[in-house]
Each structure stands twice: as C-alpha cells, then as structure tokens.
Short mmCIF file of C-alpha atoms in Angstrom, two decimals:
data_model
loop_
_atom_site.label_atom_id
_atom_site.label_comp_id
_atom_site.label_asym_id
_atom_site.label_seq_id
_atom_site.Cartn_x
_atom_site.Cartn_y
_atom_site.Cartn_z
CA MET A 1 25.81 24.30 -22.69
CA ARG A 2 26.93 21.16 -21.02
CA TYR A 3 28.83 20.22 -24.08
CA ALA A 4 29.60 23.73 -25.29
CA SER A 5 33.09 22.96 -26.31
CA ALA A 6 34.92 19.94 -27.54
CA HIS A 7 38.46 18.93 -28.21
CA ALA A 8 39.60 17.96 -31.62
CA THR A 9 43.09 17.26 -32.80
CA ASN A 10 44.03 16.85 -36.38
CA LYS A 11 47.25 15.13 -37.14
CA THR A 12 48.88 13.15 -39.82
CA ALA A 13 50.42 9.88 -38.75
CA THR A 14 51.24 6.41 -39.85
CA ASP A 15 48.72 3.73 -39.01
CA THR A 16 49.42 2.42 -35.50
CA GLY A 17 45.97 0.93 -34.55
CA ALA A 18 44.44 1.65 -31.59
CA PRO A 19 -0.65 2.62 -1.59
CA PRO A 20 -22.00 5.71 27.86
CA ALA A 21 -25.22 4.21 27.95
CA HIS A 22 -27.71 6.30 30.06
CA GLY A 23 -28.23 4.69 33.43
CA THR A 24 -31.57 4.67 35.16
CA SER A 25 -31.70 6.01 38.69
CA ARG A 26 -34.64 4.74 40.69
CA THR A 27 -35.64 5.25 44.33
CA THR A 28 -38.17 2.90 45.85
CA THR A 29 -38.18 4.45 49.35
CA ALA A 30 -38.75 8.04 48.24
CA ASN A 31 -42.50 8.68 48.83
CA ALA A 32 -43.59 11.94 50.40
CA ARG A 33 -46.94 10.43 51.57
CA SER A 34 -45.63 7.99 54.09
CA THR A 35 -47.74 4.92 55.06
CA GLN A 36 -45.74 4.40 58.26
CA PRO A 37 -47.89 4.21 61.55
CA ALA A 38 -47.97 7.38 63.72
CA ARG A 39 -46.56 5.52 66.68
CA ARG A 40 -43.19 5.20 65.03
CA PRO A 41 -42.22 8.81 64.20
CA ARG A 42 -38.53 8.14 64.57
CA LEU A 43 -38.50 5.67 61.72
CA ARG A 44 -40.32 8.20 59.51
CA SER A 45 -37.82 10.88 60.41
CA ARG A 46 -34.89 8.61 59.75
CA ALA A 47 -36.22 7.59 56.34
CA ALA A 48 -36.51 11.20 55.13
CA VAL A 49 -32.76 11.78 55.00
CA PRO A 50 -31.81 9.00 52.60
CA VAL A 51 -34.87 9.87 50.47
CA ALA A 52 -33.66 13.44 50.04
CA ALA A 53 -30.18 12.25 49.27
CA ALA A 54 -31.46 9.84 46.67
CA LEU A 55 -33.53 12.57 45.03
CA ILE A 56 -30.59 14.90 44.87
CA LEU A 57 -28.43 12.26 43.20
CA SER A 58 -31.12 11.51 40.63
CA LEU A 59 -31.80 15.12 39.60
CA PRO A 60 -29.11 15.42 36.96
CA LEU A 61 -30.40 12.33 35.19
CA ALA A 62 -34.13 13.15 35.59
CA ALA A 63 -33.88 16.86 34.84
CA CYS A 64 -34.71 16.38 31.20
CA SER A 65 -37.91 14.41 31.79
CA SER A 66 -39.38 15.16 35.29
CA SER A 67 -40.12 18.06 37.66
CA SER A 68 -40.16 18.29 41.45
CA ASP A 69 -43.32 19.01 43.55
CA GLY A 70 -41.22 20.43 46.35
CA GLU A 71 -41.25 17.19 48.32
CA GLY A 72 -39.12 15.08 46.08
CA LYS A 73 -42.05 13.44 44.24
CA GLY A 74 -42.21 13.17 40.47
CA SER A 75 -45.23 14.26 38.48
CA GLY A 76 -46.15 10.69 37.51
CA ASP A 77 -47.76 7.95 39.58
CA GLY A 78 -44.89 5.50 39.17
CA PRO A 79 -41.27 5.67 40.25
CA SER A 80 -39.13 8.37 38.64
CA SER A 81 -36.77 7.40 35.83
CA SER A 82 -33.99 9.21 33.96
CA ALA A 83 -33.86 6.93 30.89
CA TYR A 84 -32.89 8.95 27.72
CA SER A 85 -34.61 8.37 24.41
CA PRO A 86 -32.54 9.78 21.52
CA GLY A 87 -34.31 11.68 18.78
CA PRO A 88 -34.24 10.67 15.10
CA SER A 89 -31.09 11.28 13.04
CA PRO A 90 -31.07 14.48 11.01
CA THR A 91 -32.23 14.06 7.44
CA PRO A 92 -29.35 14.34 4.92
CA THR A 93 -29.32 17.55 2.95
CA VAL A 94 -28.94 15.57 -0.30
CA ALA A 95 -30.44 12.17 -1.01
CA PRO A 96 -27.67 9.61 -1.70
CA ALA A 97 -29.54 8.40 -4.79
CA THR A 98 -29.50 11.90 -6.21
CA TYR A 99 -25.76 12.18 -5.72
CA ARG A 100 -25.16 8.76 -7.24
CA HIS A 101 -27.02 9.88 -10.34
CA ALA A 102 -24.91 13.04 -10.52
CA LEU A 103 -21.73 10.96 -10.27
CA THR A 104 -22.83 8.75 -13.12
CA GLU A 105 -23.67 11.75 -15.28
CA ALA A 106 -20.29 13.36 -14.61
CA LEU A 107 -18.02 10.33 -14.81
CA GLY A 108 -19.69 8.29 -17.55
CA PRO A 109 -18.45 10.31 -20.54
CA LEU A 110 -14.97 10.57 -19.03
CA ASP A 111 -14.75 6.83 -18.44
CA SER A 112 -15.63 6.23 -22.08
CA ALA A 113 -12.97 8.69 -23.26
CA LEU A 114 -10.32 7.10 -21.04
CA ARG A 115 -11.09 3.69 -22.52
CA THR A 116 -10.46 5.15 -25.95
CA VAL A 117 -7.05 6.36 -24.78
CA ASP A 118 -6.30 2.90 -23.47
CA GLY A 119 -6.77 1.33 -26.87
CA ALA A 120 -5.39 4.04 -29.16
CA HIS A 121 -2.27 3.51 -31.24
CA GLU A 122 0.66 5.84 -30.66
CA GLY A 123 0.98 8.88 -32.83
CA GLY A 124 -1.98 10.89 -34.10
CA PRO A 125 -4.73 8.55 -32.83
CA LEU A 126 -3.33 8.53 -29.29
CA ASN A 127 -2.81 12.30 -29.26
CA ARG A 128 -6.39 12.91 -30.37
CA ALA A 129 -7.69 10.50 -27.72
CA LEU A 130 -5.65 12.29 -25.04
CA ASP A 131 -7.07 15.68 -26.05
CA ALA A 132 -10.66 14.36 -25.96
CA ALA A 133 -10.15 12.71 -22.55
CA ALA A 134 -8.61 15.88 -21.15
CA ALA A 135 -11.70 17.87 -22.19
CA LYS A 136 -13.99 15.29 -20.55
CA ALA A 137 -11.91 15.36 -17.35
CA ASP A 138 -12.25 19.16 -17.17
CA THR A 139 -16.02 18.89 -17.67
CA ALA A 140 -16.34 16.19 -14.99
CA ALA A 141 -14.26 18.22 -12.52
CA GLY A 142 -16.49 21.26 -13.03
CA ALA A 143 -19.65 19.18 -12.63
CA LEU A 144 -18.46 17.68 -9.33
CA HIS A 145 -17.41 21.06 -7.96
CA SER A 146 -20.96 22.40 -8.49
CA THR A 147 -23.06 19.31 -7.62
CA ALA A 148 -25.01 19.01 -4.33
CA THR A 149 -23.28 16.40 -2.16
CA PRO A 150 -24.35 14.34 0.90
CA ASP A 151 -22.48 15.27 4.07
CA ASP A 152 -20.56 12.00 4.20
CA ALA A 153 -19.27 12.48 0.67
CA LEU A 154 -18.20 16.13 0.86
CA ALA A 155 -14.51 15.45 1.38
CA GLY A 156 -14.27 12.67 -1.19
CA ASN A 157 -16.18 14.64 -3.78
CA GLY A 158 -13.87 17.61 -3.43
CA GLN A 159 -10.79 15.42 -3.66
CA LEU A 160 -12.05 13.69 -6.78
CA ALA A 161 -12.92 16.96 -8.48
CA SER A 162 -9.45 18.35 -7.82
CA ALA A 163 -7.78 15.15 -8.99
CA LEU A 164 -9.76 15.19 -12.22
CA GLY A 165 -8.64 18.74 -12.92
CA ALA A 166 -5.02 17.66 -12.52
CA LEU A 167 -5.63 14.62 -14.70
CA ALA A 168 -6.87 16.82 -17.52
CA GLN A 169 -3.59 18.73 -17.51
CA ASP A 170 -1.47 15.60 -17.33
CA LEU A 171 -3.35 14.10 -20.27
CA ARG A 172 -2.52 17.15 -22.35
CA ASN A 173 1.09 17.18 -21.26
CA ALA A 174 1.50 13.53 -22.22
CA ARG A 175 0.81 14.14 -25.91
CA GLY A 176 3.64 12.95 -28.06
CA SER A 177 5.36 15.43 -30.34
CA GLY A 178 5.74 12.83 -33.04
CA GLY A 179 9.34 13.87 -33.57
CA ARG A 180 12.66 12.97 -32.10
CA CYS A 181 13.28 12.85 -28.38
CA ALA A 182 9.62 11.96 -27.86
CA ALA A 183 8.91 9.59 -24.99
CA SER A 184 5.75 7.53 -25.27
CA PRO A 185 2.67 9.31 -23.82
CA ARG A 186 2.11 6.16 -21.79
CA VAL A 187 5.48 6.63 -20.15
CA ALA A 188 4.64 10.27 -19.38
CA LEU A 189 1.34 9.21 -17.81
CA GLY A 190 3.18 6.57 -15.81
CA THR A 191 5.22 9.28 -14.08
CA ALA A 192 2.24 11.64 -13.48
CA ARG A 193 0.65 11.81 -9.99
CA SER A 194 -2.93 12.60 -10.99
CA PRO A 195 -3.98 9.06 -12.05
CA GLN A 196 -3.13 7.73 -8.58
CA SER A 197 -4.97 10.67 -6.94
CA VAL A 198 -8.06 9.94 -9.05
CA LYS A 199 -7.87 6.27 -8.11
CA LEU A 200 -7.62 6.96 -4.35
CA ALA A 201 -10.46 9.53 -4.34
CA GLY A 202 -12.66 7.18 -6.34
CA ARG A 203 -12.02 4.29 -3.95
CA ALA A 204 -12.95 6.48 -0.95
CA LEU A 205 -16.31 7.43 -2.48
CA THR A 206 -17.00 3.88 -3.65
CA ALA A 207 -16.39 2.60 -0.09
CA LEU A 208 -19.17 4.96 1.09
CA GLY A 209 -21.59 3.53 -1.46
CA TYR A 210 -21.05 6.06 -4.23
CA ASP A 211 -19.58 4.33 -7.25
CA ALA A 212 -16.81 6.52 -8.64
CA THR A 213 -14.86 3.89 -10.54
CA LEU A 214 -12.91 5.01 -13.59
CA ARG A 215 -10.85 2.87 -15.92
CA LEU A 216 -7.63 4.79 -16.20
CA PRO A 217 -5.47 4.24 -19.29
CA ARG A 218 -2.59 1.82 -19.17
CA THR A 219 0.85 3.24 -18.65
CA GLU A 220 4.39 2.12 -19.31
CA ARG A 221 7.56 2.42 -17.31
CA ALA A 222 10.43 4.45 -18.63
CA ARG A 223 12.78 2.34 -20.66
CA HIS A 224 16.56 2.39 -20.75
CA ARG A 225 17.48 1.01 -24.15
CA ARG A 226 21.14 1.21 -25.16
CA LEU A 227 23.35 -0.07 -27.90
CA THR A 228 26.73 -1.60 -27.30
CA ASN A 229 29.63 0.79 -27.31
CA GLY A 230 30.98 1.31 -30.82
CA ALA A 231 27.89 -0.13 -32.54
CA PHE A 232 26.97 1.45 -35.84
CA VAL A 233 23.54 3.07 -36.01
CA HIS A 234 24.18 3.65 -39.69
CA ASP A 235 27.14 2.48 -41.70
CA GLY A 236 27.66 3.57 -45.27
CA SER A 237 30.48 2.93 -47.63
CA ARG A 238 33.87 3.07 -45.97
CA GLY A 239 37.07 2.13 -47.67
CA GLY A 240 39.67 4.70 -46.83
CA LEU A 241 42.46 4.82 -44.32
CA GLY A 242 41.23 7.66 -42.12
CA ARG A 243 40.53 7.03 -38.45
CA LEU A 244 38.12 8.76 -36.07
CA THR A 245 38.20 8.31 -32.30
CA VAL A 246 35.33 9.70 -30.21
CA LYS A 247 35.66 10.18 -26.44
CA ASN A 248 32.41 10.60 -24.52
CA GLY A 249 33.07 12.14 -21.13
CA THR A 250 29.46 13.27 -20.69
CA GLY A 251 26.93 11.74 -18.28
CA THR A 252 24.76 10.25 -21.05
CA ASP A 253 25.23 8.06 -24.10
CA ALA A 254 25.85 9.64 -27.47
CA VAL A 255 25.59 9.00 -31.18
CA VAL A 256 28.13 10.71 -33.45
CA THR A 257 27.29 11.17 -37.11
CA LEU A 258 29.52 12.18 -40.00
CA ALA A 259 27.66 13.55 -43.00
CA ARG A 260 28.56 14.97 -46.36
CA GLY A 261 25.87 17.49 -47.26
CA THR A 262 22.54 15.95 -46.33
CA ARG A 263 23.79 12.41 -46.69
CA THR A 264 24.87 10.41 -43.65
CA THR A 265 28.13 8.56 -44.06
CA PHE A 266 28.03 6.72 -40.75
CA SER A 267 26.71 7.06 -37.18
CA VAL A 268 28.37 5.37 -34.23
CA TYR A 269 27.07 4.79 -30.68
CA VAL A 270 29.38 5.81 -27.84
CA ARG A 271 28.37 5.03 -24.28
CA ARG A 272 28.97 7.54 -21.50
CA GLY A 273 32.46 7.40 -20.09
CA SER A 274 33.69 5.41 -23.08
CA GLU A 275 35.41 5.93 -26.39
CA ALA A 276 35.00 4.32 -29.79
CA THR A 277 37.13 4.30 -32.93
CA VAL A 278 35.89 4.16 -36.52
CA ARG A 279 38.40 3.00 -39.08
CA SER A 280 38.47 3.09 -42.86
CA VAL A 281 37.10 6.60 -43.15
CA ASN A 282 37.22 7.81 -46.72
CA SER A 283 39.05 10.96 -47.59
CA GLY A 284 36.88 14.08 -47.67
CA SER A 285 35.37 16.87 -45.62
CA TYR A 286 32.57 15.93 -43.20
CA SER A 287 30.14 17.74 -40.92
CA VAL A 288 30.24 16.16 -37.44
CA TYR A 289 26.95 15.94 -35.54
CA PHE A 290 26.27 14.39 -32.16
CA THR A 291 23.21 13.75 -30.04
CA THR A 292 23.17 12.78 -26.36
CA GLY A 293 20.42 11.49 -24.08
CA GLU A 294 18.84 8.42 -22.51
CA ASP A 295 16.86 5.48 -23.91
CA TRP A 296 17.78 4.96 -27.54
CA ASN A 297 14.74 4.53 -29.81
CA GLY A 298 16.10 2.74 -32.85
CA PRO A 299 13.12 3.26 -35.21
CA LYS A 300 13.27 7.00 -34.61
CA SER A 301 17.08 7.12 -34.49
CA SER A 302 16.86 9.23 -31.38
CA PHE A 303 17.03 9.16 -27.62
CA THR A 304 13.67 9.62 -25.88
CA ARG A 305 14.76 11.62 -22.81
CA GLU A 306 17.21 14.41 -21.99
CA CYS A 307 18.04 14.84 -25.66
CA ARG A 308 20.49 17.33 -27.08
CA PHE A 309 21.32 17.80 -30.74
CA GLU A 310 24.56 19.59 -31.69
CA LYS A 311 27.27 19.82 -34.30
CA PHE A 312 30.88 20.87 -34.37
CA ASP A 313 31.31 24.23 -36.02
CA ASP A 314 34.37 23.10 -37.96
CA LYS A 315 34.33 20.26 -40.42
CA ALA A 316 36.46 17.18 -40.12
CA THR A 317 38.77 16.65 -43.07
CA PHE A 318 40.42 13.35 -43.83
CA ARG A 319 43.24 13.05 -46.32
CA THR A 320 45.20 10.14 -47.61
CA VAL A 321 48.44 10.77 -49.50
CA ARG A 322 51.26 8.61 -50.68
CA VAL A 323 54.68 9.51 -49.47
CA ALA A 324 58.04 7.99 -49.84
CA GLY A 325 58.07 4.79 -47.93
CA GLY A 326 54.37 4.54 -47.38
CA THR A 327 51.04 6.33 -47.07
CA GLN A 328 50.00 9.10 -44.77
CA TYR A 329 46.39 9.38 -43.55
CA THR A 330 44.42 11.48 -41.09
CA VAL A 331 43.63 10.44 -37.53
CA LEU A 332 41.16 12.65 -35.67
CA THR A 333 40.02 12.61 -32.04
CA PHE A 334 36.83 14.33 -30.87
CA SER A 335 35.88 14.82 -27.22
CA LEU A 336 32.19 15.49 -26.62
CA ASN A 337 32.72 17.04 -23.21
CA LYS A 338 34.53 20.24 -22.31
CA VAL A 339 38.24 19.77 -22.10
CA VAL A 340 41.09 22.07 -21.13
CA GLY A 341 42.70 23.39 -24.28
CA GLY A 342 39.93 22.17 -26.56
CA ASN A 343 40.00 23.83 -29.94
CA ALA A 344 36.56 22.99 -31.30
CA SER A 345 33.28 24.78 -30.63
CA THR A 346 29.75 23.40 -31.04
CA SER A 347 26.30 24.77 -31.87
CA ALA A 348 22.78 23.49 -31.14
CA VAL A 349 20.91 21.94 -34.06
CA PRO A 350 17.11 21.80 -34.43
CA PRO A 351 16.07 18.14 -34.07
CA ALA A 352 14.41 18.16 -37.47
CA GLU A 353 17.73 19.15 -39.08
CA PHE A 354 19.74 16.42 -37.41
CA PRO A 355 20.77 13.82 -40.02
CA SER A 356 19.20 10.39 -39.78
#
C-alpha cells in the first residue's frame, strides 16, 4: 500500500497550542499517290523521306485507331489522327442511394439512443440509457461491417464500424457505480477516445455525400474540487481538551474521520503536504479512518478519483485527568504516509463501510 503504515505518538502533555491531354499528330504531305508531274522526279523523291519520318513519329499515337497499308497511308480517306476518346467510367458495384439507405437503417436507432443518454439524469436513469446505447452501437457496428459499400466509401465505412464498436465498450465502462469514488459517467466519456473517432469517421463519409451524422452525448471535464485545509466535513459535539494533529505527506488530499462505533464524531479535510489540528476532542476511544483521492464530492462525502479507504488498526484514546497544579490531556499525532519508526499499521476498508 502507498499508505501502508502510519506514525502515531501518544503522549500526555500540558496544553501548549500549536482536430496529359492526347495530342493529335497530323501529316498533310504524307500521300502515297503523289500528284506531282513526272518531269520533276527529284521533288517526288525528296518528299518521300519526310513523309516516312512523319509516319514513324505518328505511329505510337495512331496505333490504337489506325493501320498501315504498307505505304504509310491510313485506312480512311481523310488525314490520319491519333485523338483518344476515353470510354465510360466503370459502374459502381453498389448504388450510392442503396448505401445511404443502409446507413440510415444502421445509425437511426443509435442516434435516438444517444440522445436519450444526453438528457438522462445521473444515477439509474443514466446507467440504463448508457446500456441501451451501447447495445445499439454494437448492432450498428455489425450492420456496417456486413453492408455492401460503394468503392469511395469503403475506407470510411470500415473506420466508422470500428469506432462504433469501441464506443459501445466506452459507454458500458462509463456507467456510474452509484457509490463512493464514482466519477460522473459524463466525465468518463469525456476522457474516452471513441466519441472523437466516431465523429471523424462520420464527417469523412458525410463529405462524400453519405450522411453519417450522430449526436454524441454531452461530456464533462474532470473536476478538481477541494476544501480548504483543516475544514470540517462533519463536526459533532466537541468539548474536551484532547488534541489531534494530522500530517498528510501523501500526494493527494485526505479526509480523516474519528468515529465511536458507527457514529462519526468529526471528519477533517487535510490537503496534501499539509497538516491540520483538531482541538477540544472529548475523552474516549475512537476508530480513526482516512480516505485519500482527488476531486472531493461533498454530497457523496467522497473523492471521485484515485480513492483509497483505510483505517488505523489501533484506536486513538484521549484522556483528560486532573493533577496537582492543573489538568493533563492527550495530544496525538497521526501521519498518513509511511514514516521511519512509525508505530501504527493500517488496513483497507470497503467503501460501503467507511463512515459518513
């Protein structure tokens, strides 16, 4: 235990205070049936070379749409051309409208359940709403995993399905225990990653024209409520001379409670790294309990995070006696952290048995 041992001293003393276009290659001089006069053979011979060269250069572009007659002439009557006409786009495997309908069928019930969570009161109503929404999230995830999806939505659909599966688990984990050391489910959801993953996947599909909008429940940030050092959480009747000093050397705040039987005499708040003194403790034998943690929830008399509930194994006894020349009374000091030479041991206490 972090606070497995404590130091207590019992003494009697007097009171002293303290987030490229296809190009078109054309040749207008390439014609195998020359119309040149016979008396100018040299010009005909000279024109053949550039014609052949032009045909060779145009072959790669015309190969898809023309054939050669052995003389460099195309099969058509007009000039050869290499212009490319693209074919129609492939038909999608799944009609977008069909997928949109599947999305609506899968996400509609979940969206309704999440809205119920958003408006539920904490406690039983909120826990029941969280369970129902978790079941709907599991169902929606399964439906998306098995639905036929257009090619452009494959990635987004898979991401959303996975995120919904994680959301279902986070919704269950957020349920409040209803007892002590119970953070609000809305705080637990605020620290979960799945709601943000669902939001991002939904936005990606919606941007493609597939509405995947979900209204996620509101969340709350973790709180850090504290009382002032030495403040009484509960203060009963005190009228004696006994004095109790509590030193809190732990890393979290604490509340120390003295009880007689099942009745709380007083509870005092001691901040981490501080000490507090309670005066006027009545004579008697007391059980000493202490709880440590973060974020003090006054209505539940408990911390909401990192809670520990313990008690000292030995009781604290206060005595007041008259002696010659005055009165003697008991002054006790308890250290909640381990100390060298400490003579008091502690034991864990079930939260339900910790005195209010």
